[in-house]
Each structure stands twice: as C-alpha cells, then as structure tokens.
Tab-separated table of C-alpha atoms in Angstrom:
chain	number	residue	atom	x	y	z
A	106	ASP	CA	0.001	-0.004	-0.003
A	107	ALA	CA	1.305	3.441	-0.922
A	108	LYS	CA	2.176	5.472	2.169
A	109	THR	CA	1.775	9.136	3.012
A	110	THR	CA	3.869	11.183	5.401
A	111	GLN	CA	2.437	14.172	7.180
A	112	PRO	CA	3.609	16.368	10.109
A	113	ASN	CA	2.105	15.415	13.426
A	114	SER	CA	0.784	18.823	14.295
A	115	MET	CA	0.473	22.307	13.019
A	116	GLU	CA	-0.735	25.546	14.378
A	117	SER	CA	-2.415	28.535	12.702
A	118	ASN	CA	-4.103	31.814	13.788
A	119	GLU	CA	-7.741	32.118	13.117
A	120	GLU	CA	-8.651	33.868	9.867
A	121	GLU	CA	-5.217	33.131	8.448
A	122	PRO	CA	-4.459	30.524	5.632
A	123	VAL	CA	-3.133	27.155	6.443
A	124	HIS	CA	-1.114	24.910	4.239
A	125	LEU	CA	-0.948	21.355	5.302
A	126	PRO	CA	1.667	19.318	3.587
A	127	CYS	CA	1.737	15.649	2.514
A	128	ASN	CA	4.515	13.497	0.999
A	129	HIS	CA	3.513	10.439	-1.074
A	130	SER	CA	6.717	9.656	-2.859
A	131	THR	CA	5.550	5.995	-3.766
A	132	ILE	CA	2.222	7.285	-5.452
A	133	SER	CA	1.366	5.298	-8.612
A	134	GLY	CA	-0.077	6.876	-11.673
A	135	THR	CA	-3.648	5.784	-11.087
A	136	ASP	CA	-3.704	6.714	-7.377
A	137	TYR	CA	-6.063	9.645	-6.372
A	138	ILE	CA	-5.128	11.880	-3.437
A	139	HIS	CA	-7.793	12.273	-0.879
A	140	TRP	CA	-8.093	14.402	2.188
A	141	TYR	CA	-10.235	13.775	5.087
A	142	ARG	CA	-10.441	15.466	8.338
A	143	GLN	CA	-11.799	14.221	11.811
A	144	LEU	CA	-13.296	16.613	14.297
A	145	PRO	CA	-13.284	15.538	17.967
A	146	SER	CA	-15.516	12.561	18.692
A	147	GLN	CA	-16.676	12.447	15.011
A	148	GLY	CA	-16.141	10.163	12.239
A	149	PRO	CA	-13.715	11.239	9.477
A	150	GLU	CA	-15.220	13.728	6.967
A	151	TYR	CA	-14.362	14.163	3.200
A	152	VAL	CA	-12.583	17.393	2.232
A	153	ILE	CA	-11.187	17.077	-1.315
A	154	HIS	CA	-9.609	14.880	-3.719
A	155	GLY	CA	-7.520	15.143	-6.924
A	156	LEU	CA	-5.528	13.329	-9.504
A	157	THR	CA	-3.076	15.665	-11.152
A	158	SER	CA	-4.582	19.085	-11.431
A	159	ASN	CA	-5.105	21.492	-8.529
A	160	VAL	CA	-8.723	21.298	-7.149
A	161	ASN	CA	-10.859	23.912	-5.371
A	162	ASN	CA	-14.187	23.469	-3.559
A	163	ARG	CA	-16.145	25.146	-0.926
A	164	MET	CA	-14.083	23.664	1.901
A	165	ALA	CA	-10.551	23.938	0.577
A	166	SER	CA	-8.026	23.802	-2.177
A	167	LEU	CA	-5.700	21.051	-3.184
A	168	ALA	CA	-2.329	21.761	-4.697
A	169	ILE	CA	-0.618	18.703	-6.273
A	170	ALA	CA	3.155	18.907	-7.131
A	171	GLU	CA	3.952	18.248	-10.766
A	172	ASP	CA	5.623	14.900	-10.164
A	173	ARG	CA	2.704	13.965	-7.763
A	174	LYS	CA	4.978	13.101	-4.993
A	175	SER	CA	3.603	15.676	-2.671
A	176	SER	CA	0.522	17.708	-2.204
A	177	THR	CA	-0.902	20.585	0.088
A	178	LEU	CA	-4.216	21.070	1.410
A	179	ILE	CA	-4.950	24.802	1.645
A	180	LEU	CA	-7.577	26.246	3.971
A	181	HIS	CA	-7.967	29.826	3.017
A	182	ARG	CA	-9.104	31.193	6.213
A	183	ALA	CA	-8.802	29.066	9.247
A	184	THR	CA	-11.690	29.086	11.808
A	185	LEU	CA	-11.892	27.548	15.137
A	186	ARG	CA	-14.146	24.938	13.612
A	187	ASP	CA	-11.277	23.792	11.395
A	188	ALA	CA	-9.391	22.378	14.374
A	189	ALA	CA	-9.223	18.821	13.527
A	190	VAL	CA	-6.868	15.857	12.382
A	191	TYR	CA	-6.375	16.049	8.718
A	192	TYR	CA	-5.484	12.933	6.814
A	193	CYS	CA	-3.875	12.549	3.426
A	194	ILE	CA	-4.853	9.296	1.720
A	195	LEU	CA	-3.965	7.533	-1.527
A	196	ARG	CA	-6.828	5.716	-3.216
A	197	ARG	CA	-6.384	3.296	-6.185
A	198	THR	CA	-8.764	3.140	-9.207
A	199	SER	CA	-8.167	-0.611	-9.354
A	200	GLY	CA	-7.449	-3.620	-7.229
A	201	THR	CA	-8.002	-2.863	-3.412
A	202	TYR	CA	-10.037	0.306	-2.685
A	203	LYS	CA	-9.469	0.521	1.065
A	204	TYR	CA	-8.413	3.764	2.566
A	205	ILE	CA	-5.252	3.535	4.410
A	206	PHE	CA	-5.035	6.285	7.067
A	207	GLY	CA	-1.779	7.418	8.703
A	208	THR	CA	-1.716	9.432	11.959
A	209	GLY	CA	-2.553	12.614	10.239
A	210	THR	CA	-1.741	16.173	11.133
A	211	ARG	CA	-3.488	17.649	14.067
A	212	LEU	CA	-4.347	21.222	13.406
A	213	LYS	CA	-4.719	23.648	16.221
A	214	VAL	CA	-6.436	27.102	15.455
A	215	LEU	CA	-5.708	29.860	17.739
A	216	ALA	CA	-8.244	32.558	18.461
B	59	GLY	CA	-31.644	8.526	7.143
B	60	ALA	CA	-29.405	11.339	5.662
B	61	GLY	CA	-26.197	9.638	6.840
B	62	VAL	CA	-24.319	6.463	8.038
B	63	SER	CA	-25.903	5.251	11.123
B	64	GLN	CA	-24.117	2.992	13.564
B	65	THR	CA	-25.543	1.330	16.684
B	66	PRO	CA	-25.205	1.205	19.530
B	67	SER	CA	-22.998	4.366	20.090
B	68	ASN	CA	-21.501	3.020	23.230
B	69	LYS	CA	-21.047	-0.601	24.299
B	70	VAL	CA	-19.493	-1.900	27.391
B	71	THR	CA	-18.947	-5.657	27.583
B	72	GLU	CA	-17.024	-8.078	29.835
B	73	LYS	CA	-13.983	-9.861	28.617
B	74	GLY	CA	-14.881	-13.005	26.854
B	75	LYS	CA	-18.310	-12.081	25.699
B	76	TYR	CA	-19.705	-11.734	22.214
B	77	VAL	CA	-20.558	-8.483	20.552
B	78	GLU	CA	-22.418	-7.263	17.535
B	79	LEU	CA	-21.948	-3.792	16.103
B	80	ARG	CA	-24.450	-2.538	13.391
B	81	CYS	CA	-24.035	-0.235	10.534
B	82	ASP	CA	-26.660	1.304	8.290
B	83	PRO	CA	-25.138	2.801	5.308
B	84	ILE	CA	-26.626	5.538	3.077
B	85	SER	CA	-29.402	4.140	0.840
B	86	GLY	CA	-27.957	2.958	-2.526
B	87	HIS	CA	-24.391	2.868	-1.497
B	88	THR	CA	-22.845	-0.360	-2.714
B	89	ALA	CA	-19.466	-0.148	-1.100
B	90	LEU	CA	-19.116	-0.482	2.858
B	91	TYR	CA	-16.255	-0.255	4.986
B	92	TRP	CA	-15.382	-1.098	8.630
B	93	TYR	CA	-12.446	0.546	10.611
B	94	ARG	CA	-11.295	0.717	14.129
B	95	GLN	CA	-9.635	3.578	15.838
B	96	SER	CA	-7.672	3.499	19.051
B	97	LEU	CA	-7.006	6.639	21.004
B	98	GLY	CA	-4.483	8.933	19.236
B	99	GLN	CA	-4.212	6.742	16.144
B	100	GLY	CA	-5.718	7.004	12.625
B	101	PRO	CA	-8.403	4.639	11.633
B	102	GLU	CA	-7.226	1.157	10.977
B	103	PHE	CA	-8.904	-0.765	8.011
B	104	LEU	CA	-10.698	-3.913	8.866
B	105	ILE	CA	-12.965	-4.966	5.896
B	106	TYR	CA	-14.935	-3.659	3.009
B	107	PHE	CA	-17.893	-5.030	1.095
B	108	GLN	CA	-18.910	-4.416	-2.445
B	109	GLY	CA	-22.677	-5.445	-2.422
B	110	THR	CA	-23.068	-8.541	-0.327
B	111	GLY	CA	-19.473	-9.917	-0.763
B	112	ALA	CA	-16.413	-9.075	1.265
B	113	ALA	CA	-14.245	-7.622	-1.397
B	114	ASP	CA	-11.132	-7.249	1.111
B	115	ASP	CA	-10.980	-8.635	4.560
B	116	SER	CA	-7.209	-8.240	4.868
B	117	GLY	CA	-7.554	-5.954	7.972
B	118	LEU	CA	-9.486	-8.286	10.327
B	119	PRO	CA	-6.868	-8.956	12.987
B	120	ASN	CA	-7.851	-12.585	13.722
B	121	ASP	CA	-10.656	-15.155	13.498
B	122	ARG	CA	-12.572	-13.707	16.455
B	123	PHE	CA	-13.676	-10.897	14.036
B	124	PHE	CA	-16.338	-11.459	11.354
B	125	ALA	CA	-18.686	-9.099	9.350
B	126	VAL	CA	-21.572	-9.766	7.256
B	127	ARG	CA	-23.780	-7.808	4.774
B	128	PRO	CA	-26.417	-10.251	3.792
B	129	GLU	CA	-28.606	-8.111	1.669
B	130	GLY	CA	-26.136	-5.567	0.564
B	131	SER	CA	-27.173	-2.941	2.799
B	132	VAL	CA	-27.056	-3.212	6.658
B	133	SER	CA	-23.769	-4.670	8.031
B	134	THR	CA	-22.886	-6.318	11.229
B	135	LEU	CA	-19.471	-6.566	12.699
B	136	LYS	CA	-19.155	-9.461	15.006
B	137	ILE	CA	-16.390	-10.051	17.753
B	138	GLN	CA	-16.198	-13.227	19.607
B	139	ARG	CA	-14.492	-13.838	22.940
B	140	THR	CA	-13.793	-10.031	23.347
B	141	GLU	CA	-10.510	-9.001	24.864
B	142	ARG	CA	-9.434	-5.800	26.507
B	143	GLY	CA	-7.328	-4.897	23.445
B	144	ASP	CA	-10.489	-4.880	21.343
B	145	SER	CA	-11.469	-1.638	22.989
B	146	ALA	CA	-11.684	1.072	20.509
B	147	VAL	CA	-14.086	3.129	18.297
B	148	TYR	CA	-15.409	1.000	15.475
B	149	LEU	CA	-16.239	3.266	12.423
B	150	CYS	CA	-18.274	2.279	9.442
B	151	ALA	CA	-18.297	4.069	6.131
B	152	SER	CA	-20.175	3.734	2.846
B	153	SER	CA	-19.767	5.022	-0.744
B	154	THR	CA	-21.511	4.828	-4.054
B	155	GLN	CA	-18.694	2.725	-5.586
B	156	THR	CA	-15.138	1.624	-4.871
B	157	GLY	CA	-13.270	3.615	-7.482
B	158	GLY	CA	-10.711	6.176	-6.318
B	159	ILE	CA	-12.787	9.044	-7.356
B	160	THR	CA	-15.627	8.723	-4.936
B	161	GLU	CA	-15.838	9.938	-1.408
B	162	ALA	CA	-16.782	7.964	1.708
B	163	PHE	CA	-19.220	8.929	4.252
B	164	PHE	CA	-18.437	7.811	7.731
B	165	GLY	CA	-20.719	7.129	10.850
B	166	GLN	CA	-20.107	8.532	14.225
B	167	GLY	CA	-18.759	5.162	15.371
B	168	THR	CA	-19.411	2.729	18.229
B	169	ARG	CA	-17.249	3.076	21.165
B	170	LEU	CA	-16.567	-0.429	22.464
B	171	THR	CA	-15.181	-0.923	25.872
B	172	VAL	CA	-14.189	-4.345	27.226
B	173	VAL	CA	-13.782	-4.560	30.886
C-alpha cells in the first residue's frame, strides 16, 4: 500500500491561511489523493480529492506537485471549527480500494 | 436517514463475551467499510464490502472478528471472545462505488469498551 507522510501537528491563527503538507513519494499513476478530516468525537469527513490538477471546492483547495510526489491542502481562512486531524490518503482506481489512514496532522487554530 | 448510522453508540462488555455492532449505510451505497480507531491513532482498516460480498478482509486481526452484509445494505461486525485490546471506536463508512474518485461517508462510530 502506498504510504503518506504528514507532520504530526501544526498551528494556525484564526482567519489566516493554512497549508497542510503531505508527502507520497511512492504514489502510482492511478492513485487519487484524498483528504479527510476528523473533528473531535466524530467520524472522518471528506474534504477534497484530486489526481493531477489543482482542485478547489467550498471547503479547501488542493495543490498537487507536478511529479505528484507531494500535495498541500490549503484552508484559505482558518476558523476555530477547522481544528481537527487532517488525513492525506491515496486511493487506487483498481485492485483494492481500501483507505489507508496514517496518523494525520493535528491542526490547532488559535483565536 | 441522511447519513451512515451506527448502533449502539456505546457498548460496554465483559472480557470473553460476544458483541455485534451494526452499520446502516446511506441508501443506495454499494460499498461499505469497517475501521477501528484507538486513541491517538488514525482509523485502521478492517474489511470492506462491495454489495453482499467481502471484497477485502485483509484487515481483520484474527478469526474472532467477522462481518456480514447479507442483503447488500446493513452490515454487522461480530466479535467473539472479546479481549481488553479490542476496546476502540469502530467506524463504518459507505460510498457509491469503490473507485478512487468517490468519497466515503463515515458514521459517528461505536465506542466499544471491554472490561
């Protein structure tokens, strides 16, 4: 299973942008990059996904490196409600489709 | 219901007992996943179903763990002879298909405590 590496924790001030990095040097050509977040006492929640091009949605943006060996989740204006553990996951389009979660990045947002 | 429903939300059982955890996926979702999560860790994959069949059960830790999805909708995770190390939050998720482009929807989980 392709693995991802993320920092254990990050801090951000409220209303400022946050860039959460993820390394996935063993990514294969057909792996999608997914991001989920988990708020305290909740199940994980989908944030965004992409393959090669940068992606934007109402929650966040995903910037994917040209060689696809890394990606960055961007929260444009962090709020206190964004405090969560953020997981970067690779998902295949064939074979086994299970999500493999790492330990994620715990984001702390300071008021 | 609007989302994935898991029951019970909390379960306390004695060591050695049998427990069943239930997951009601979103209607129409063909893929269903079970995970367990220990404190401070990311969710650990257990098994996933495509329809009624277990497409990948490589995460089940041993033969005390078993899951079924007889009609391709509701799933039950069964744990025999529970041990204290089985204490964790058990999460269920469902999605429309298993391809890499789809998102999964997770339930709130069942917190299992084995005493």
